[in-house]
PDB file of C-alpha atoms in Angstrom:
ATOM      1  CA  MET A  95     -32.963 -47.998  -5.007  1.00  0.00           C
ATOM      2  CA  ASN A  96     -33.435 -44.302  -4.604  1.00  0.00           C
ATOM      3  CA  SER A  97     -31.195 -42.046  -6.667  1.00  0.00           C
ATOM      4  CA  PHE A  98     -29.293 -39.162  -5.081  1.00  0.00           C
ATOM      5  CA  ALA A  99     -31.344 -35.967  -5.402  1.00  0.00           C
ATOM      6  CA  PRO A 100     -30.876 -33.582  -2.490  1.00  0.00           C
ATOM      7  CA  GLY A 101     -32.455 -30.619  -4.247  1.00  0.00           C
ATOM      8  CA  LEU A 102     -31.152 -27.150  -4.998  1.00  0.00           C
ATOM      9  CA  LYS A 103     -31.877 -25.569  -1.623  1.00  0.00           C
ATOM     10  CA  MET A 104     -30.124 -28.274   0.390  1.00  0.00           C
ATOM     11  CA  SER A 105     -27.145 -28.232  -1.987  1.00  0.00           C
ATOM     12  CA  LEU A 106     -26.754 -24.460  -1.716  1.00  0.00           C
ATOM     13  CA  PHE A 107     -27.102 -24.662   2.065  1.00  0.00           C
ATOM     14  CA  THR A 108     -24.346 -27.277   2.277  1.00  0.00           C
ATOM     15  CA  LEU A 109     -22.065 -25.506  -0.204  1.00  0.00           C
ATOM     16  CA  PHE A 110     -22.306 -22.320   1.859  1.00  0.00           C
ATOM     17  CA  PHE A 111     -21.909 -23.683   5.381  1.00  0.00           C
ATOM     18  CA  LEU A 112     -19.398 -26.486   4.803  1.00  0.00           C
ATOM     19  CA  PRO A 113     -16.488 -24.151   3.871  1.00  0.00           C
ATOM     20  CA  VAL A 114     -17.413 -21.888   6.798  1.00  0.00           C
ATOM     21  CA  LEU A 115     -17.282 -24.764   9.295  1.00  0.00           C
ATOM     22  CA  LEU A 116     -13.987 -26.036   7.877  1.00  0.00           C
ATOM     23  CA  TRP A 117     -12.487 -22.531   8.005  1.00  0.00           C
ATOM     24  CA  LEU A 118     -13.554 -22.104  11.636  1.00  0.00           C
ATOM     25  CA  GLY A 119     -12.026 -25.470  12.543  1.00  0.00           C
ATOM     26  CA  ASN A 120      -8.715 -24.634  10.873  1.00  0.00           C
ATOM     27  CA  TRP A 121      -8.699 -21.182  12.471  1.00  0.00           C
ATOM     28  CA  GLN A 122      -8.990 -22.751  15.914  1.00  0.00           C
ATOM     29  CA  LEU A 123      -6.127 -25.127  15.072  1.00  0.00           C
ATOM     30  CA  ASP A 124      -4.027 -22.102  14.088  1.00  0.00           C
ATOM     31  CA  ARG A 125      -4.901 -20.422  17.399  1.00  0.00           C
ATOM     32  CA  ALA A 126      -3.898 -23.569  19.292  1.00  0.00           C
ATOM     33  CA  SER A 127      -0.551 -23.644  17.474  1.00  0.00           C
ATOM     34  CA  PHE A 128      -0.048 -19.942  18.233  1.00  0.00           C
ATOM     35  CA  LYS A 129      -0.716 -20.521  21.945  1.00  0.00           C
ATOM     36  CA  GLN A 130       1.742 -23.439  21.982  1.00  0.00           C
ATOM     37  CA  GLY A 131       4.429 -21.209  20.483  1.00  0.00           C
ATOM     38  CA  LEU A 132       3.779 -18.550  23.121  1.00  0.00           C
ATOM     39  CA  GLU A 133       4.037 -21.132  25.879  1.00  0.00           C
ATOM     40  CA  PHE A 134       7.474 -22.232  24.648  1.00  0.00           C
ATOM     41  CA  GLU A 135       8.617 -18.586  24.443  1.00  0.00           C
ATOM     42  CA  TYR A 136       7.308 -17.908  27.940  1.00  0.00           C
ATOM     43  CA  LEU A 137       9.130 -20.883  29.473  1.00  0.00           C
ATOM     44  CA  ALA A 138      12.372 -19.947  27.695  1.00  0.00           C
ATOM     45  CA  SER A 139      12.159 -16.361  28.971  1.00  0.00           C
ATOM     46  CA  MET A 140      12.083 -17.385  32.626  1.00  0.00           C
ATOM     47  CA  VAL A 141      15.874 -17.805  32.733  1.00  0.00           C
ATOM     48  CA  ARG A 142      16.705 -14.448  31.139  1.00  0.00           C
ATOM     49  CA  LEU A 143      17.878 -11.442  33.113  1.00  0.00           C
ATOM     50  CA  PRO A 144      15.902  -8.180  32.878  1.00  0.00           C
ATOM     51  CA  VAL A 145      16.933  -5.475  30.410  1.00  0.00           C
ATOM     52  CA  ASP A 146      17.480  -2.027  31.939  1.00  0.00           C
ATOM     53  CA  LEU A 147      15.576   0.551  29.883  1.00  0.00           C
ATOM     54  CA  ALA A 148      18.106   3.192  30.992  1.00  0.00           C
ATOM     55  CA  GLU A 149      20.642   1.445  28.756  1.00  0.00           C
ATOM     56  CA  LEU A 150      18.407   1.464  25.667  1.00  0.00           C
ATOM     57  CA  ASP A 151      17.376   4.212  23.270  1.00  0.00           C
ATOM     58  CA  ALA A 152      13.899   5.723  23.325  1.00  0.00           C
ATOM     59  CA  THR A 153      12.511   3.521  20.533  1.00  0.00           C
ATOM     60  CA  ALA A 154      13.886   0.183  21.792  1.00  0.00           C
ATOM     61  CA  LEU A 155      10.765  -0.884  23.710  1.00  0.00           C
ATOM     62  CA  GLY A 156       8.758  -1.490  20.556  1.00  0.00           C
ATOM     63  CA  LYS A 157      11.495  -3.805  19.249  1.00  0.00           C
ATOM     64  CA  LEU A 158      11.824  -6.069  22.289  1.00  0.00           C
ATOM     65  CA  GLU A 159      10.781  -9.702  21.897  1.00  0.00           C
ATOM     66  CA  ASN A 160       7.775 -11.231  23.658  1.00  0.00           C
ATOM     67  CA  PHE A 161       8.360 -12.021  27.344  1.00  0.00           C
ATOM     68  CA  THR A 162      11.491  -9.887  27.578  1.00  0.00           C
ATOM     69  CA  LYS A 163      11.928  -8.745  31.165  1.00  0.00           C
ATOM     70  CA  ILE A 164      12.617  -5.035  31.547  1.00  0.00           C
ATOM     71  CA  LYS A 165      13.675  -2.847  34.445  1.00  0.00           C
ATOM     72  CA  ALA A 166      12.478   0.762  34.536  1.00  0.00           C
ATOM     73  CA  LYS A 167      12.584   3.690  36.928  1.00  0.00           C
ATOM     74  CA  GLY A 168       9.762   6.211  36.959  1.00  0.00           C
ATOM     75  CA  ARG A 169       6.374   6.938  38.462  1.00  0.00           C
ATOM     76  CA  TYR A 170       2.767   5.909  37.996  1.00  0.00           C
ATOM     77  CA  LEU A 171       0.499   8.517  36.441  1.00  0.00           C
ATOM     78  CA  ASP A 172      -2.965   9.318  37.724  1.00  0.00           C
ATOM     79  CA  LYS A 173      -4.766   7.525  34.873  1.00  0.00           C
ATOM     80  CA  ILE A 174      -6.236   4.056  35.234  1.00  0.00           C
ATOM     81  CA  PHE A 175      -7.919   1.658  32.800  1.00  0.00           C
ATOM     82  CA  LEU A 176     -10.106  -1.073  34.333  1.00  0.00           C
ATOM     83  CA  LEU A 177     -10.532  -4.051  31.985  1.00  0.00           C
ATOM     84  CA  ASP A 178     -13.932  -5.508  32.827  1.00  0.00           C
ATOM     85  CA  ASN A 179     -15.150  -9.122  33.167  1.00  0.00           C
ATOM     86  CA  GLN A 180     -11.952 -10.742  34.464  1.00  0.00           C
ATOM     87  CA  THR A 181     -11.807 -13.626  36.938  1.00  0.00           C
ATOM     88  CA  THR A 182      -9.123 -14.780  39.372  1.00  0.00           C
ATOM     89  CA  ASN A 183      -9.545 -17.524  41.978  1.00  0.00           C
ATOM     90  CA  GLY A 184     -13.296 -17.552  41.419  1.00  0.00           C
ATOM     91  CA  GLN A 185     -13.679 -13.800  41.917  1.00  0.00           C
ATOM     92  CA  VAL A 186     -15.008 -11.423  39.265  1.00  0.00           C
ATOM     93  CA  GLY A 187     -13.291  -8.099  38.798  1.00  0.00           C
ATOM     94  CA  TYR A 188     -10.920  -6.060  36.677  1.00  0.00           C
ATOM     95  CA  TRP A 189      -7.383  -5.991  35.358  1.00  0.00           C
ATOM     96  CA  VAL A 190      -5.769  -2.688  36.244  1.00  0.00           C
ATOM     97  CA  PHE A 191      -3.717  -0.923  33.552  1.00  0.00           C
ATOM     98  CA  GLN A 192      -1.830   2.240  34.458  1.00  0.00           C
ATOM     99  CA  PRO A 193       0.663   4.430  32.559  1.00  0.00           C
ATOM    100  CA  PHE A 194       4.159   4.489  34.032  1.00  0.00           C
ATOM    101  CA  LEU A 195       6.308   7.491  33.070  1.00  0.00           C
ATOM    102  CA  THR A 196       9.955   6.477  32.814  1.00  0.00           C
ATOM    103  CA  ASP A 197      12.823   8.779  33.727  1.00  0.00           C
ATOM    104  CA  LYS A 198      14.845   7.587  30.746  1.00  0.00           C
ATOM    105  CA  SER A 199      12.609   8.105  27.718  1.00  0.00           C
ATOM    106  CA  ARG A 200      10.013  10.449  29.224  1.00  0.00           C
ATOM    107  CA  LYS A 201       7.545   8.137  27.523  1.00  0.00           C
ATOM    108  CA  ASN A 202       4.722   6.293  29.255  1.00  0.00           C
ATOM    109  CA  LEU A 203       4.590   2.523  29.532  1.00  0.00           C
ATOM    110  CA  ILE A 204       1.275   0.668  29.880  1.00  0.00           C
ATOM    111  CA  VAL A 205       1.660  -1.467  33.003  1.00  0.00           C
ATOM    112  CA  ASN A 206      -0.760  -4.264  33.845  1.00  0.00           C
ATOM    113  CA  ARG A 207      -0.712  -4.187  37.655  1.00  0.00           C
ATOM    114  CA  GLY A 208      -2.867  -7.294  38.068  1.00  0.00           C
ATOM    115  CA  PHE A 209      -6.363  -8.139  39.293  1.00  0.00           C
ATOM    116  CA  ILE A 210      -8.685  -6.303  41.648  1.00  0.00           C
ATOM    117  CA  PRO A 211     -12.105  -7.662  42.750  1.00  0.00           C
ATOM    118  CA  SER A 212     -15.250  -5.850  41.680  1.00  0.00           C
ATOM    119  CA  PRO A 213     -17.486  -4.175  44.274  1.00  0.00           C
ATOM    120  CA  VAL A 214     -20.918  -5.720  44.782  1.00  0.00           C
ATOM    121  CA  SER A 215     -22.615  -2.932  42.827  1.00  0.00           C
ATOM    122  CA  ARG A 216     -21.797  -2.536  39.126  1.00  0.00           C
ATOM    123  CA  SER A 217     -22.344   1.197  39.478  1.00  0.00           C
ATOM    124  CA  VAL A 218     -19.334   1.468  41.813  1.00  0.00           C
ATOM    125  CA  LEU A 219     -15.784   1.167  40.511  1.00  0.00           C
ATOM    126  CA  PRO A 220     -13.072  -0.292  42.745  1.00  0.00           C
ATOM    127  CA  LYS A 221     -10.727   2.132  44.464  1.00  0.00           C
ATOM    128  CA  VAL A 222      -7.183   1.556  43.232  1.00  0.00           C
ATOM    129  CA  GLU A 223      -4.318   2.874  45.329  1.00  0.00           C
ATOM    130  CA  SER A 224      -1.101   3.804  43.491  1.00  0.00           C
ATOM    131  CA  PRO A 225       2.474   4.128  44.790  1.00  0.00           C
ATOM    132  CA  VAL A 226       3.571   7.747  45.169  1.00  0.00           C
ATOM    133  CA  GLY A 227       6.841   9.061  43.773  1.00  0.00           C
ATOM    134  CA  ASN A 228       9.585   7.355  41.816  1.00  0.00           C
ATOM    135  CA  GLN A 229       9.610   3.572  41.731  1.00  0.00           C
ATOM    136  CA  VAL A 230      11.782   0.890  40.154  1.00  0.00           C
ATOM    137  CA  ILE A 231       9.787  -1.903  38.557  1.00  0.00           C
ATOM    138  CA  GLU A 232      10.544  -5.112  36.719  1.00  0.00           C
ATOM    139  CA  ALA A 233       7.973  -6.050  34.115  1.00  0.00           C
ATOM    140  CA  THR A 234       7.490  -8.493  31.249  1.00  0.00           C
ATOM    141  CA  VAL A 235       6.766  -7.512  27.650  1.00  0.00           C
ATOM    142  CA  TRP A 236       3.470  -9.301  27.038  1.00  0.00           C
ATOM    143  CA  PRO A 237       2.412 -10.524  23.581  1.00  0.00           C
ATOM    144  CA  PHE A 238      -0.684  -9.248  21.825  1.00  0.00           C
ATOM    145  CA  THR A 239      -3.106 -12.151  21.363  1.00  0.00           C
ATOM    146  CA  GLY A 240      -5.877 -10.353  19.479  1.00  0.00           C
ATOM    147  CA  LEU A 241      -9.056  -8.489  20.344  1.00  0.00           C
ATOM    148  CA  PRO A 242     -12.343 -10.250  21.125  1.00  0.00           C
ATOM    149  CA  PRO A 243     -15.373  -9.292  19.007  1.00  0.00           C
ATOM    150  CA  LEU A 244     -17.614  -6.551  20.405  1.00  0.00           C
ATOM    151  CA  PHE A 245     -21.284  -6.281  19.505  1.00  0.00           C
ATOM    152  CA  GLN A 246     -21.447  -2.585  20.337  1.00  0.00           C
ATOM    153  CA  GLU A 247     -19.002   0.299  20.535  1.00  0.00           C
ATOM    154  CA  ASP A 248     -16.870   0.372  23.675  1.00  0.00           C
ATOM    155  CA  ASP A 249     -17.469   3.924  24.926  1.00  0.00           C
ATOM    156  CA  TRP A 250     -14.662   4.860  27.311  1.00  0.00           C
ATOM    157  CA  GLY A 251     -16.006   8.318  28.115  1.00  0.00           C
ATOM    158  CA  ASP A 252     -13.964  11.275  29.341  1.00  0.00           C
ATOM    159  CA  LYS A 253     -13.576  10.457  33.037  1.00  0.00           C
ATOM    160  CA  TRP A 254     -10.910   8.485  34.913  1.00  0.00           C
ATOM    161  CA  PRO A 255     -10.705   5.689  35.792  1.00  0.00           C
ATOM    162  CA  LYS A 256     -12.065   4.225  32.565  1.00  0.00           C
ATOM    163  CA  ARG A 257     -13.990   0.954  32.614  1.00  0.00           C
ATOM    164  CA  ILE A 258     -13.212  -0.771  29.308  1.00  0.00           C
ATOM    165  CA  GLN A 259     -14.517  -3.975  27.740  1.00  0.00           C
ATOM    166  CA  THR A 260     -11.564  -4.841  25.519  1.00  0.00           C
ATOM    167  CA  LYS A 261      -7.789  -4.544  25.855  1.00  0.00           C
ATOM    168  CA  ASP A 262      -7.307  -2.161  22.953  1.00  0.00           C
ATOM    169  CA  LEU A 263      -3.679  -1.220  23.514  1.00  0.00           C
ATOM    170  CA  THR A 264      -3.579   1.092  20.501  1.00  0.00           C
ATOM    171  CA  LYS A 265      -6.456   3.139  21.879  1.00  0.00           C
ATOM    172  CA  MET A 266      -5.056   3.024  25.408  1.00  0.00           C
ATOM    173  CA  GLY A 267      -1.700   4.239  24.155  1.00  0.00           C
ATOM    174  CA  LYS A 268      -3.241   7.080  22.186  1.00  0.00           C
ATOM    175  CA  ILE A 269      -5.322   8.317  25.126  1.00  0.00           C
ATOM    176  CA  SER A 270      -2.516   8.104  27.695  1.00  0.00           C
ATOM    177  CA  GLY A 271       0.437   8.994  25.461  1.00  0.00           C
ATOM    178  CA  SER A 272       2.013   5.560  25.952  1.00  0.00           C
ATOM    179  CA  TYR A 273       3.670   2.842  23.914  1.00  0.00           C
ATOM    180  CA  PRO A 274       0.864   0.494  22.730  1.00  0.00           C
ATOM    181  CA  GLN A 275       2.498  -2.445  24.496  1.00  0.00           C
ATOM    182  CA  GLU A 276       1.402  -4.317  27.616  1.00  0.00           C
ATOM    183  CA  LEU A 277       3.962  -4.746  30.390  1.00  0.00           C
ATOM    184  CA  ARG A 278       3.035  -7.067  33.250  1.00  0.00           C
ATOM    185  CA  ILE A 279       4.476  -6.807  36.729  1.00  0.00           C
ATOM    186  CA  GLY A 280       4.595  -9.704  39.148  1.00  0.00           C
ATOM    187  CA  ALA A 281       3.966 -10.089  42.854  1.00  0.00           C
ATOM    188  CA  GLY A 282       6.162  -7.943  45.061  1.00  0.00           C
ATOM    189  CA  GLU A 283       6.728  -5.192  42.502  1.00  0.00           C
ATOM    190  CA  PRO A 284       5.736  -1.597  43.390  1.00  0.00           C
ATOM    191  CA  GLY A 285       2.064  -1.214  42.542  1.00  0.00           C
ATOM    192  CA  ALA A 286       1.449  -4.947  42.073  1.00  0.00           C
ATOM    193  CA  LEU A 287      -2.076  -6.140  42.840  1.00  0.00           C
ATOM    194  CA  GLU A 288      -3.322  -9.742  42.896  1.00  0.00           C
ATOM    195  CA  PRO A 289      -1.201 -11.638  40.323  1.00  0.00           C
ATOM    196  CA  ILE A 290      -2.757 -12.924  37.120  1.00  0.00           C
ATOM    197  CA  ALA A 291      -2.320 -16.612  36.310  1.00  0.00           C
ATOM    198  CA  GLN A 292       0.085 -16.327  33.391  1.00  0.00           C
ATOM    199  CA  ALA A 293       0.610 -19.823  31.993  1.00  0.00           C
ATOM    200  CA  GLU A 294      -3.133 -20.602  31.875  1.00  0.00           C
ATOM    201  CA  GLN A 295      -3.521 -18.067  29.073  1.00  0.00           C
ATOM    202  CA  PHE A 296      -1.414 -20.261  26.768  1.00  0.00           C
ATOM    203  CA  ASP A 297      -3.511 -23.390  27.219  1.00  0.00           C
ATOM    204  CA  ASP A 298      -4.382 -24.714  23.753  1.00  0.00           C
ATOM    205  CA  SER A 299      -6.978 -27.263  24.914  1.00  0.00           C
ATOM    206  CA  LYS A 300      -9.853 -24.790  24.541  1.00  0.00           C
ATOM    207  CA  HIS A 301      -8.961 -24.101  20.920  1.00  0.00           C
ATOM    208  CA  LEU A 302      -8.521 -27.800  20.161  1.00  0.00           C
ATOM    209  CA  GLY A 303     -11.961 -28.427  21.657  1.00  0.00           C
ATOM    210  CA  TYR A 304     -13.499 -25.702  19.513  1.00  0.00           C
ATOM    211  CA  ALA A 305     -11.769 -27.121  16.422  1.00  0.00           C
ATOM    212  CA  LEU A 306     -13.189 -30.564  17.151  1.00  0.00           C
ATOM    213  CA  THR A 307     -16.653 -29.046  17.511  1.00  0.00           C
ATOM    214  CA  TRP A 308     -16.479 -27.213  14.157  1.00  0.00           C
ATOM    215  CA  PHE A 309     -15.108 -30.252  12.324  1.00  0.00           C
ATOM    216  CA  GLY A 310     -17.763 -32.412  13.963  1.00  0.00           C
ATOM    217  CA  LEU A 311     -20.478 -30.074  12.697  1.00  0.00           C
ATOM    218  CA  ALA A 312     -18.939 -30.242   9.218  1.00  0.00           C
ATOM    219  CA  VAL A 313     -19.092 -34.058   9.269  1.00  0.00           C
ATOM    220  CA  THR A 314     -22.671 -33.932  10.547  1.00  0.00           C
ATOM    221  CA  LEU A 315     -23.616 -31.556   7.742  1.00  0.00           C
ATOM    222  CA  CYS A 316     -22.087 -33.856   5.101  1.00  0.00           C
ATOM    223  CA  VAL A 317     -23.830 -36.943   6.528  1.00  0.00           C
ATOM    224  CA  SER A 318     -27.135 -35.083   6.702  1.00  0.00           C
ATOM    225  CA  TYR A 319     -26.730 -33.946   3.097  1.00  0.00           C
ATOM    226  CA  VAL A 320     -26.169 -37.511   1.889  1.00  0.00           C
ATOM    227  CA  VAL A 321     -29.026 -38.937   3.955  1.00  0.00           C
ATOM    228  CA  PHE A 322     -31.319 -36.153   2.813  1.00  0.00           C
ATOM    229  CA  GLY A 323     -30.369 -36.747  -0.813  1.00  0.00           C
ATOM    230  CA  PHE A 324     -31.180 -40.454  -0.685  1.00  0.00           C
ATOM    231  CA  SER A 325     -34.287 -40.152   1.468  1.00  0.00           C
ATOM    232  CA  GLY A 326     -37.682 -40.808  -0.013  1.00  0.00           C
ATOM    233  CA  LYS A 327     -38.888 -37.358   1.014  1.00  0.00           C
ATOM    234  CA  ARG A 328     -37.715 -35.788  -2.226  1.00  0.00           C
ATOM    235  CA  GLY A 329     -40.836 -37.077  -3.958  1.00  0.00           C
ATOM    236  CA  MET A 330     -42.956 -35.445  -1.320  1.00  0.00           C
ATOM    237  CA  ARG A 331     -40.981 -32.223  -1.824  1.00  0.00           C
ATOM    238  CA  ALA A 332     -41.590 -32.362  -5.563  1.00  0.00           C
ATOM    239  CA  GLU A 333     -45.339 -32.867  -5.029  1.00  0.00           C
ATOM    240  CA  SER A 334     -45.458 -29.952  -2.603  1.00  0.00           C
ATOM    241  CA  ASN A 335     -43.808 -27.734  -5.246  1.00  0.00           C
TER     242      ASN A 335
END
């Protein structure tokens, strides 16, 4: 019977990648749990009445809980962020973010107005019409779910509107003088575009699927390590050395 001798290289390979695969699997489980928690918060918020920002102090917005509905009076500013690579109902386009200057705090809010389809040519940006004058909107305080990895710097340039590749609220707030917090308006609100499917963003099935994939690769790696260690090829490897 062959003894177990996987060799140094195979052992180091397994010792390096096994913890990585297990960490990735557990990370996806954590993300799934996080999305489940957000879904429960979102469903609970649907019965709450909106909070009027005129009744709050200037710093209250940053302290509001996720999915709190707010009511604000003000006007849209002539600055637009277009978040690229979004899809709605099979169409590819952008999410439109626009600062909203409130009468109460004289501080801008970052309002996600919804989805707009992309023109056929990538060189052409969509034309976004904005309501003129004072408006009263109801919006939802949207949770921050993290930034996707970027393989190159997202250059926003100096011109407006800005086509952006990631929803970097901190950067958006700094450029537009706004609270770094996303507020989403629904259908029928002043300035609302095509609504974004809200509940789909809390689906945990994708993360559970990724977790299963990473754990499956970890099991495959362990089985391969054992089979490799007991295989008769180690003698051939020794001769080749």
